[in-house]
Tab-separated table of C-alpha atoms and ligand atoms in Angstrom:
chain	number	residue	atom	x	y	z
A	1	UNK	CA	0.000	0.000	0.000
A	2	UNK	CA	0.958	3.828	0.503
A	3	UNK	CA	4.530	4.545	1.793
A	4	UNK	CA	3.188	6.280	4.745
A	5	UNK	CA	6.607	7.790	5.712
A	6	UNK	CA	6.746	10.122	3.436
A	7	UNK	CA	3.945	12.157	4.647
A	8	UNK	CA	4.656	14.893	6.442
A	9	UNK	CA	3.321	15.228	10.221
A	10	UNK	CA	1.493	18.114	10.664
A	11	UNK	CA	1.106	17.704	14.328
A	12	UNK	CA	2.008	21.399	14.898
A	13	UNK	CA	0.222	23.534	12.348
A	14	UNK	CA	0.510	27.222	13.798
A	15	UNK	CA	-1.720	28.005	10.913
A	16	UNK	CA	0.115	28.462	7.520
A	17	UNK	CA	-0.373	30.255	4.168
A	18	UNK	CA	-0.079	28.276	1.209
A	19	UNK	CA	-0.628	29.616	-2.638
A	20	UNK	CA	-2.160	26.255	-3.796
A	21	UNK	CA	-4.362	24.198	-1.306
A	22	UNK	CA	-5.075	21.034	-2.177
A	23	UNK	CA	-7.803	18.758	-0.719
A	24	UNK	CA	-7.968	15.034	-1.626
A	25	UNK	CA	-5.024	12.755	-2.329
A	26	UNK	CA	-6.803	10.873	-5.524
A	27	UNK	CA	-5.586	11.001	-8.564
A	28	UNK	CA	-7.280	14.760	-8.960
A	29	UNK	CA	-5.167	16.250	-6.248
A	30	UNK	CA	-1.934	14.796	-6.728
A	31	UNK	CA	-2.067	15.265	-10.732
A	32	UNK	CA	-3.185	18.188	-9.604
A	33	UNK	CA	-0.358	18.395	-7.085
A	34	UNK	CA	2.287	17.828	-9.860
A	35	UNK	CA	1.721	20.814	-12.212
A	36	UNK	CA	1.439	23.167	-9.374
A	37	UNK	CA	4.442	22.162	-8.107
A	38	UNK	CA	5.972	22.165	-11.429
A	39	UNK	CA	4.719	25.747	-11.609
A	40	UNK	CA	6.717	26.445	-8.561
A	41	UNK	CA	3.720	27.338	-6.300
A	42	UNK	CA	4.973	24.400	-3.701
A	43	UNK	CA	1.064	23.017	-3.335
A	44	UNK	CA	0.328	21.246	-0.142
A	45	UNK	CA	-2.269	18.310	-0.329
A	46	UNK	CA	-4.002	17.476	2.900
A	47	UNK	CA	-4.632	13.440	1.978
A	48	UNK	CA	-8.236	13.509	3.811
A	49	UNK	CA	-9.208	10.026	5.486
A	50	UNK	CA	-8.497	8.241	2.485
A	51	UNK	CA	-4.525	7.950	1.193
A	52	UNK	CA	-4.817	7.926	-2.640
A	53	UNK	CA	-8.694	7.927	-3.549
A	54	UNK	CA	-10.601	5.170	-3.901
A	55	UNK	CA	-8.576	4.217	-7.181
A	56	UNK	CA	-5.851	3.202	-4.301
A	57	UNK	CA	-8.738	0.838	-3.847
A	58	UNK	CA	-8.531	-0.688	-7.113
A	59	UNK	CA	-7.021	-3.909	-7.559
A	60	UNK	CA	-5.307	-3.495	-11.188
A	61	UNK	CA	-6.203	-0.297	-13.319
A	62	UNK	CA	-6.368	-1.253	-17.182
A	63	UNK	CA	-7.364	1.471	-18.395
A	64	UNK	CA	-4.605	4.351	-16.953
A	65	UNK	CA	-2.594	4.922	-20.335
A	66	UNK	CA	1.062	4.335	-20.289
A	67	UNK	CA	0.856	0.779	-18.408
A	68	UNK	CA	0.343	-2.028	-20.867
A	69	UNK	CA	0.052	-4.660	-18.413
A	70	UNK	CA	-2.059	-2.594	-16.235
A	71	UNK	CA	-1.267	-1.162	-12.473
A	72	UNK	CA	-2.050	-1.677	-9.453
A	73	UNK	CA	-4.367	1.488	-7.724
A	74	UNK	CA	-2.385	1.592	-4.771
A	75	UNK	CA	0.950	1.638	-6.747
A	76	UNK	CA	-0.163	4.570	-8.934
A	77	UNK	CA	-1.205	6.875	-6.332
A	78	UNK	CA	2.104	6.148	-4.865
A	79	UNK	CA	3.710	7.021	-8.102
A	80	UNK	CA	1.499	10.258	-8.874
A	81	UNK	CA	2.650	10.806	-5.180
A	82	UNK	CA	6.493	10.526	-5.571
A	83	UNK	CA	6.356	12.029	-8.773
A	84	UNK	CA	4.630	15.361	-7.298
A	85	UNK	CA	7.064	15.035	-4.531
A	86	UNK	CA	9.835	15.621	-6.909
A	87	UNK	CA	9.171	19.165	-7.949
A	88	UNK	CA	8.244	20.374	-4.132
A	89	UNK	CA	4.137	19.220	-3.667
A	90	UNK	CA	4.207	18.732	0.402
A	91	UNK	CA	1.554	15.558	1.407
A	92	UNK	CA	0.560	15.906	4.488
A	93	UNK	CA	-2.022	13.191	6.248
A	94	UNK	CA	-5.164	15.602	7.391
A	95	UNK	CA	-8.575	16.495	6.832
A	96	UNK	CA	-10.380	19.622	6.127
A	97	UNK	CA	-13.078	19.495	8.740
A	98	UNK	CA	-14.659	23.347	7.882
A	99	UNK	CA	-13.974	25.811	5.219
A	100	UNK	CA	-14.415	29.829	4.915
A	101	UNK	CA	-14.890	30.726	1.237
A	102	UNK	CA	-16.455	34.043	2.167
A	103	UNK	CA	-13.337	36.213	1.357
A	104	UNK	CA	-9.135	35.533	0.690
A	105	UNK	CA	-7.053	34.295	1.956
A	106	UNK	CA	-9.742	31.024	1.508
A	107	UNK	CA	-9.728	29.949	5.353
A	108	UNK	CA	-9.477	25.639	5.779
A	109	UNK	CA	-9.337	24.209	9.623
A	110	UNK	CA	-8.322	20.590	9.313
A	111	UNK	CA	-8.057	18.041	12.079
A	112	UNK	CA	-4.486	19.134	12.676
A	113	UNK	CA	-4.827	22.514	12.535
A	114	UNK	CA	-5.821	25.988	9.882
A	115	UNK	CA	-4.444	26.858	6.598
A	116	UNK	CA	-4.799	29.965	4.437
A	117	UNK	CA	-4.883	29.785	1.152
A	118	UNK	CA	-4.445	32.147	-2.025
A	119	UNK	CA	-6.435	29.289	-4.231
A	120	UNK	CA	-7.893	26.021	-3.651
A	121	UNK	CA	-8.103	23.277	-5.495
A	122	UNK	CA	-10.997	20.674	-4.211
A	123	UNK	CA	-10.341	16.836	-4.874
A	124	UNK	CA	-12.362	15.461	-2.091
A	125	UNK	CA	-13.329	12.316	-4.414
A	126	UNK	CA	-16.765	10.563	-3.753
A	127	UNK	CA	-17.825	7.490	-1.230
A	128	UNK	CA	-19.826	4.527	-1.859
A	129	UNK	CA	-23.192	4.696	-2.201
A	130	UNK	CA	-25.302	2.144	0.430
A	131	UNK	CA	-28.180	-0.072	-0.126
A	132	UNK	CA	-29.876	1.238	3.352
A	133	UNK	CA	-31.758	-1.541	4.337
A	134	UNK	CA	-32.402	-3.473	7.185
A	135	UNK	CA	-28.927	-5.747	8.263
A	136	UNK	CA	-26.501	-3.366	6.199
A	137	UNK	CA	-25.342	-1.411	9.017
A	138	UNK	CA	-25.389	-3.787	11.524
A	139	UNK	CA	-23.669	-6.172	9.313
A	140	UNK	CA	-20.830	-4.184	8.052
A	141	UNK	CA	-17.306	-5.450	8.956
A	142	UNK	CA	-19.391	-8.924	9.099
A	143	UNK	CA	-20.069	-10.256	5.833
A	144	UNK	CA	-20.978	-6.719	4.057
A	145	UNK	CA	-18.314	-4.907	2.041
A	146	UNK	CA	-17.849	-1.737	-0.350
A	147	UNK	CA	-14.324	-3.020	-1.643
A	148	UNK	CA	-13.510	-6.317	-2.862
A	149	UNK	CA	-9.649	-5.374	-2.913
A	150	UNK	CA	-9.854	-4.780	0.811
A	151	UNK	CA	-11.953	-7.631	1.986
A	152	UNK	CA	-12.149	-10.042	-1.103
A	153	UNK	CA	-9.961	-12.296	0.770
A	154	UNK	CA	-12.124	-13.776	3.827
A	155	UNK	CA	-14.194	-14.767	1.536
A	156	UNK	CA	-12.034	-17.614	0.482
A	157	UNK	CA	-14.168	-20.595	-0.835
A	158	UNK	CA	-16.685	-18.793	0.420
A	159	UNK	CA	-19.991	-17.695	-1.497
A	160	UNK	CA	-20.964	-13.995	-2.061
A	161	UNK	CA	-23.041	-11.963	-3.622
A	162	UNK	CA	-22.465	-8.588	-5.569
A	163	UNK	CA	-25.027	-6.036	-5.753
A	164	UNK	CA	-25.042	-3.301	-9.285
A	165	UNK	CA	-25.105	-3.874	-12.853
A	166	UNK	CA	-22.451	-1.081	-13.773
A	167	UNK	CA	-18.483	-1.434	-14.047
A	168	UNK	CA	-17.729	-1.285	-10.488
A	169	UNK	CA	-20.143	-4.206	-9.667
A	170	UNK	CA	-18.530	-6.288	-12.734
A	171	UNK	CA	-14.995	-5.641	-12.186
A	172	UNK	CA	-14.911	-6.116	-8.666
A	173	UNK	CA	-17.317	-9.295	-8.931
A	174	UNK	CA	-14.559	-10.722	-11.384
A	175	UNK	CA	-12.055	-9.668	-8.460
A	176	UNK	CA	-13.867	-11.682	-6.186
A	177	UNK	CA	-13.616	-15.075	-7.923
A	178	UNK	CA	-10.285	-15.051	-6.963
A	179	UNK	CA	-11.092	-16.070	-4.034
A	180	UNK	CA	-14.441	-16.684	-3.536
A	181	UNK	CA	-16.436	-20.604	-4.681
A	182	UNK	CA	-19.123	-18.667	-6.415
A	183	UNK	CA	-19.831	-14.530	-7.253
A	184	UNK	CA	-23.936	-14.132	-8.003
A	185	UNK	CA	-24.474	-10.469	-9.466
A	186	UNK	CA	-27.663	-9.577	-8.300
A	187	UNK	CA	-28.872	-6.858	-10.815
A	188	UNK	CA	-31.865	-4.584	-10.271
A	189	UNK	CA	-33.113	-4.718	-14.244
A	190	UNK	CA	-32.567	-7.319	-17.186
A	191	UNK	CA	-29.335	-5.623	-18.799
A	192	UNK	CA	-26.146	-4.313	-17.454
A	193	UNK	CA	-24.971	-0.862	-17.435
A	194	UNK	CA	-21.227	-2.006	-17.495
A	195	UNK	CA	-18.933	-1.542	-20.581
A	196	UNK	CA	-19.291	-4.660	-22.657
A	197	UNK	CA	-15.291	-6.212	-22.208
A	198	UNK	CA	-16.311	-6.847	-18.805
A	199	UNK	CA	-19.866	-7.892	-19.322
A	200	UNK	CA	-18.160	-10.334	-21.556
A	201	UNK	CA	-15.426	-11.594	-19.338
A	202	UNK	CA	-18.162	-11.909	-16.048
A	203	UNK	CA	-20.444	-13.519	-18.482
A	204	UNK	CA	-17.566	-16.231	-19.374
A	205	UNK	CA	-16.341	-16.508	-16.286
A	206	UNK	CA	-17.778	-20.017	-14.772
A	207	UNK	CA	-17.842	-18.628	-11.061
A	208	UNK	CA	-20.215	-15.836	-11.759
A	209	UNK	CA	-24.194	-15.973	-11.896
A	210	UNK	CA	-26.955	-13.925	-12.143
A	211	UNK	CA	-29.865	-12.726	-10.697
A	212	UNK	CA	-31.942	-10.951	-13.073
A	213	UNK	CA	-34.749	-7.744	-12.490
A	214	UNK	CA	-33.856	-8.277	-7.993
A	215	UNK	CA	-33.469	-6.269	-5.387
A	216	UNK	CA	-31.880	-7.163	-1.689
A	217	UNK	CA	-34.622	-6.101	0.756
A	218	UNK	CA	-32.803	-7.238	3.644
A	219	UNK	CA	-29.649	-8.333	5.056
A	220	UNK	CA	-29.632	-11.616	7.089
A	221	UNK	CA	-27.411	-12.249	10.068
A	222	UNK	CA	-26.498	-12.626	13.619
A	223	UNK	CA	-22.966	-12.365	14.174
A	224	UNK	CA	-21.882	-12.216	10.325
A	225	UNK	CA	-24.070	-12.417	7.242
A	226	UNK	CA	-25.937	-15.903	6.643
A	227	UNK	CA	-28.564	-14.798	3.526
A	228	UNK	CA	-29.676	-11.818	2.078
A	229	UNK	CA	-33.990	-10.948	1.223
A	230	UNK	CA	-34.444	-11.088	-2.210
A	231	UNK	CA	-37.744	-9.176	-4.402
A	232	UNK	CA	-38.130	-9.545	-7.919
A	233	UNK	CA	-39.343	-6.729	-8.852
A	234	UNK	CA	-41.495	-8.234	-11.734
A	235	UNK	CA	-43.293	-10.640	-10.063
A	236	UNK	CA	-42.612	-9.462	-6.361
A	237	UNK	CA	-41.711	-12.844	-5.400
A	238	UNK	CA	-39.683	-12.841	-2.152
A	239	UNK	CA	-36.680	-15.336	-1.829
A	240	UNK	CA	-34.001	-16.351	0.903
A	241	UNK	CA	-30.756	-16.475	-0.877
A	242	UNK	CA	-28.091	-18.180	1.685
A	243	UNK	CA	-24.569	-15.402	1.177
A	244	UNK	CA	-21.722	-15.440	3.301
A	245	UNK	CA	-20.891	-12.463	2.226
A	246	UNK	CA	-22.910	-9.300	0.489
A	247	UNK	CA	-20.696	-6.414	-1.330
A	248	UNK	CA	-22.414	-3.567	-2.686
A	249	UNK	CA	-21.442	-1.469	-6.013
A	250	UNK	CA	-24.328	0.885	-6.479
A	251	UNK	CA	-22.763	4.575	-7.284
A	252	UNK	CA	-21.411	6.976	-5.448
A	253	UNK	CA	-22.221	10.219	-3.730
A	254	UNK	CA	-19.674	12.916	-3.887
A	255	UNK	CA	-17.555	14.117	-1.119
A	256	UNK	CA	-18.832	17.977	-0.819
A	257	UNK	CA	-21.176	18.038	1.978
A	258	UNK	CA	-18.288	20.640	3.122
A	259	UNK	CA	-19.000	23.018	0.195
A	260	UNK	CA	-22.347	23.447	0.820
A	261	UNK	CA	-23.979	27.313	1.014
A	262	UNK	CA	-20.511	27.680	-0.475
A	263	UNK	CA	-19.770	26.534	-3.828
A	264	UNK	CA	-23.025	26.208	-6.614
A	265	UNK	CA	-23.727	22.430	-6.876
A	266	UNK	CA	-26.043	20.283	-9.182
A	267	UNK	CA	-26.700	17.063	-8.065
A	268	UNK	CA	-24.598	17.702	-5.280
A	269	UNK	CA	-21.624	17.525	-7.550
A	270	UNK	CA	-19.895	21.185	-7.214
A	271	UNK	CA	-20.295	22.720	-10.569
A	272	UNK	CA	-17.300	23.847	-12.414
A	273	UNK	CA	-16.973	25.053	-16.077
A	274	UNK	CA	-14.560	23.671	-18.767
A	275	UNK	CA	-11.322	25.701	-16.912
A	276	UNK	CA	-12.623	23.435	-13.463
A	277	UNK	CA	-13.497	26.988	-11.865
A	278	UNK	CA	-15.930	27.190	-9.590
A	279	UNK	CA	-18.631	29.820	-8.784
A	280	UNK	CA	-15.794	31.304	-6.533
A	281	UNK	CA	-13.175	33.141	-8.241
A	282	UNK	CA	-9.926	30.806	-7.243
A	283	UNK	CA	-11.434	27.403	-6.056
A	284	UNK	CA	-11.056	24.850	-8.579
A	285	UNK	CA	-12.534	21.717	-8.230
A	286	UNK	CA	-11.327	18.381	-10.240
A	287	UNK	CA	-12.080	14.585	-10.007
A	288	UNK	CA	-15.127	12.872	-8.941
A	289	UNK	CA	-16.328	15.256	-6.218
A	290	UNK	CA	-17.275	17.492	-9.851
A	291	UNK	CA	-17.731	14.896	-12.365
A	292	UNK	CA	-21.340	14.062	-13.252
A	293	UNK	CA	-19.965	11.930	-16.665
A	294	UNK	CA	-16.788	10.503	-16.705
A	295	UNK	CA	-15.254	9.172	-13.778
A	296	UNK	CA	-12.459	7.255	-14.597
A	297	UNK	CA	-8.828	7.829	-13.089
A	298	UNK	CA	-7.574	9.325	-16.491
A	299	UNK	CA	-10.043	12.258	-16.297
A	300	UNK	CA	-10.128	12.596	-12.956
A	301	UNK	CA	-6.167	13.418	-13.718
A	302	UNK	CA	-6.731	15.571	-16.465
A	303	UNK	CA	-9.124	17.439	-14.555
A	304	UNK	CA	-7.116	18.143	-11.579
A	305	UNK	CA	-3.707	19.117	-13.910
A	306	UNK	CA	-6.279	21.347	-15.836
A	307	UNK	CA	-7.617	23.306	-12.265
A	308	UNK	CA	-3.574	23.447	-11.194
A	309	UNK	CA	-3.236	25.406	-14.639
A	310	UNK	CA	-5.798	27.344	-14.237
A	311	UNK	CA	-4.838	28.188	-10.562
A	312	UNK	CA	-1.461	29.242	-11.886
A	313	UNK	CA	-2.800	31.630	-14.701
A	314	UNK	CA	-5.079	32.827	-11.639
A	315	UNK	CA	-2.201	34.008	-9.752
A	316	UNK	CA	0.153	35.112	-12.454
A	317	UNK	CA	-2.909	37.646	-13.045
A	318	UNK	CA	-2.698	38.619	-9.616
A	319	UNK	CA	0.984	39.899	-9.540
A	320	UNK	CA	0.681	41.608	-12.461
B	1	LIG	P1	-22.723	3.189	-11.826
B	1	LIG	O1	-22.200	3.119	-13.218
B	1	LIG	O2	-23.525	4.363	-11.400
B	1	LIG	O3	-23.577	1.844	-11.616
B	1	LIG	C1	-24.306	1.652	-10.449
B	1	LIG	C2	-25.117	0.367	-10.597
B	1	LIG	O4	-25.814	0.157	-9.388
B	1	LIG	C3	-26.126	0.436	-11.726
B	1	LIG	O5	-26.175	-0.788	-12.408
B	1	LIG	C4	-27.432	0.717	-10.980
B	1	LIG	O6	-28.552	0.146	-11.607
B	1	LIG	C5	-27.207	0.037	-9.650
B	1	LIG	N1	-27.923	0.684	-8.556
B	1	LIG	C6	-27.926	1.996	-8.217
B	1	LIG	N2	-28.674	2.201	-7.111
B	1	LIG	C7	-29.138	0.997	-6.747
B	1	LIG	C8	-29.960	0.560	-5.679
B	1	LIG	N3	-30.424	1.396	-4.744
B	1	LIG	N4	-30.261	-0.755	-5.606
B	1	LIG	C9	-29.786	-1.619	-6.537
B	1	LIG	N5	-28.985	-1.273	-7.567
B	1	LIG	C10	-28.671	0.024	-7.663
B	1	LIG	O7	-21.572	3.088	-10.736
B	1	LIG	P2	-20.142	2.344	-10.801
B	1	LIG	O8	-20.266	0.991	-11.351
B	1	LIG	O9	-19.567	2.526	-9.439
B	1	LIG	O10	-19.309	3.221	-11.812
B	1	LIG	C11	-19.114	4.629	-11.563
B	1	LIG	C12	-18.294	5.235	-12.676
B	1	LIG	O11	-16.961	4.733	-12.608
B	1	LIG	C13	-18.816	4.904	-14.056
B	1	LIG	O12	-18.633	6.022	-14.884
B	1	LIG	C14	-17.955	3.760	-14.496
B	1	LIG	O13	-17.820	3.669	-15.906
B	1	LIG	C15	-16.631	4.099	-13.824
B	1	LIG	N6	-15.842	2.871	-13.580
B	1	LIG	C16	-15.083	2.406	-14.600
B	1	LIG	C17	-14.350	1.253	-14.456
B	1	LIG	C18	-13.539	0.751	-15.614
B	1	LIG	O14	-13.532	1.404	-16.635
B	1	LIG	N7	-12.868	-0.352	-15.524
B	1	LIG	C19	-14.393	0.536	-13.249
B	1	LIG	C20	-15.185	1.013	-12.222
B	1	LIG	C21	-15.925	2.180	-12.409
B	1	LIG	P3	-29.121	0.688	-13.008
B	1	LIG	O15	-28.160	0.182	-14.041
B	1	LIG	O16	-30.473	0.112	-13.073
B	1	LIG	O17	-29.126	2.190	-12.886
C-alpha cells in the first residue's frame, strides 16, 4: 500500500499560508499536485481520510494509459505521489473538517490545525453509495463490504453476492472469484450498465451468476451475514438467498457536503466550467467530487492538472 513515511506530520500547524491548497489525495489532487508544483507554487495536499482515492482501492487499473500490463491502484497513487514530490508538492495526512470561502485568503481548519490559502483546489473524491436496508449497518465489517480489494480475501471458498449492474459491480465481482467458490451479481433490471469487455469476461467466467430484475430487501445475520432478502421486482416474489458475504457497487455520492452554502452544486456535484473553476473566483474543483460523466482515473487526472493550470494563470494575473 501507501509509503506512509513520506507524509509529512502536521502535528504542529501554527496556521500556515499556502498559494495552492489542495484537498484530496486521488488522482485529482496529486495530478493536480504535480503541475502546481511544477509551476513552482509548492502546493500542499491534505490526503483527507483516504490515502490515494478510492482508485488506491482498485485492484489493477487497465485502463490508466502508459501501463500495458495494467497497475495496481495503490501503486499509482504512490507514483502520482512521488512524482509530485519531486518538484516540491508537500503531502501531508489531514482532513479539512470546515472551510471559509467568504473572502481571501480562503480559510481551511483541518483536524491538525488551519491553513490559508491564495487558491484552492478541491479533490475530495466521492464514497460509496449504500443499499440502506435493514442488516446493512449492523452487518458491516461482518459479511458486508464496499471493496472487494480490501476484503475479497475472507471470503475464500466462500460464497458472495455482488449487488449493481455497472463497471464497479462487474470488475470487482470478477475480483472476487479469486477467491471466492461462487460470485452471483444480483442486478436490479434485465441488462447491465457495465462496458461490454467486462460484461463479456463476467459472463464467461464459470464462477459468476446472475440474478436478473432483484433487489436485496434485507440483510440476514447474527454475528456475520448468513442470507440476504431477495424481491423480484417483476413478479414481487420474495426469496431467501443463503450469502456469506454481500458487497455492494451501487454509485457513489460525492464528497462535498463541506462546500455546501458555499460553492453552486447540481446534483450535489460542485459545478465547475470547462477551466474546473468554480462559482468562486480561485477554487477549482477536479475529479469525482465534480464529475457528473466521466469518472475514470484518467479524467479525474486531467481534470485536476487542468484546475492546477488554471490556478497558476489565476495568480500570475494577480501579480501583475
Ligand atoms: P454506476 O455506473 O452508477 O452503476 C451503479 C449500478 O448500481 C447500476 O447498475 C445501478 O442500476 C445500480 N444501482 C444503483 N442504485 C441501486 C440501488 N439502490 N439498488 C440496486 N442497484 C442500484 O456506478 P459504478 O459501477 O460505481 O461506476 C461509476 C463510474 O466509474 C462509471 O462512470 C464507471 O464507468 C466508472 N468505472 C469504470 C471502471 C472501468 O472502466 N474499468 C471501473 C469502475 C468504475 P441501473 O443500471 O439500473 O441504474
Amino acid at each position: 500500500m501507501f509509503n506512509l513515511g513520506n507524509l509529512s506530520t502536521p502535528s504542529s500547524n501554527p496556521g500556515k499560508h499556502v498559494k495552492v491548497l489542495i484537498l484530496g489525495s486521488g488522482p485529482a489532487g496529486l495530478a493536480a499536485a504535480l503541475y502546481a508544483a511544477r509551476a513552482e507554487l509548492n502546493p500542499v495536499v491534505l490526503t483527507g481520510l483516504e490515502l490515494g482515492g478510492q482508485a488506491a482501492l482498485t485492484y489493477t487499473i487497465e485502463n490508466y494509459p502508459g501501463f500495458p500490463e495494467g497497475v495496481g491502484g495503490a501503486e499509482l497513487g504512490e507514483l502520482f505521489q512521488k512524482q509530485a514530490e519531486r518538484f516540491g508538492a508537500r503531502v501531508e495526512f489531514d482532513s479539512a473538517n470546515a472551510v471559509d470561502l467568504s473572502q481571501r485568503p480562503f480559510r481551511v481548519t483541518t483536524d491538525n490545525g488551519e491553513y490559508t490559502a491564495a487558491t484552492l483546489i478541491v479533490a475530495t473524491g466521492a464514497r460509496p453509495n449504500h443499499l440502506e436496508i435493514p442488516g446493512e449497518a449492523e452487518l458491516t465489517g461482518k459479511g458486508v463490504s464496499y471493496c472487494a480489494t480490501c476484503d475479497g480475501w475472507f471470503f475464500k471458498d466462500k460464497k458472495v453476492v455482488v449487488v449493481g449492474g455497472g463497471d464497479s459491480a462487474l470488475e470487482e465481482g470478477l475480483f472476487l472469484t479469486r477467491y471466492a467458490s461462487s460470485v452471483t451479481v444480483i442486478h436490479r433490471r434485465d441488462s447491465l450498465r457495465a462496458g461490454t469487455l467486462l460484461q463479456k469476461r463476467a459472463q464467461e467466467n464459470p464462477k459468476v451468476n446472475f440474478i436478473w430484475d432483484t433487489v436485496v430487501t434485507e440483510i440476514v445475520g447474527a454475528e456475520k451475514v448468513e442470507a440476504v432478502r431477495l424481491k423480484n421486482v417483476k413478479t414481487g416474489e420474495e426469496t431467501n438467498f443463503p450469502t456469506d458475504g454481500i458487497f455492494i457497487f451501487i454509485g457513489h455520492t460525492p464528497n462535498t457536503q463541506l462546500f455546501e452554502g458555499q460553492l453552486t452544486m447540481e446534483k450535489g456535484y460542485i459545478k465547475v466550467d470547462d477551466k474546473m473553476q468554480t462559482s468562486v473566483p480561485g477554487v477549482y474543483a477536479a475529479g469525482e467530487a465534480a464529475d457528473l460523466t466521466f469518472r475514470q482515473v484518467v479524467t479525474s487526472a486531467g481534470m485536476g492538472a487542468a484546475a492546477a493550470i488554471m490556478a497558476t494563470r489565476f495568480l500570475e494575473h494577480e501579480n501583475k
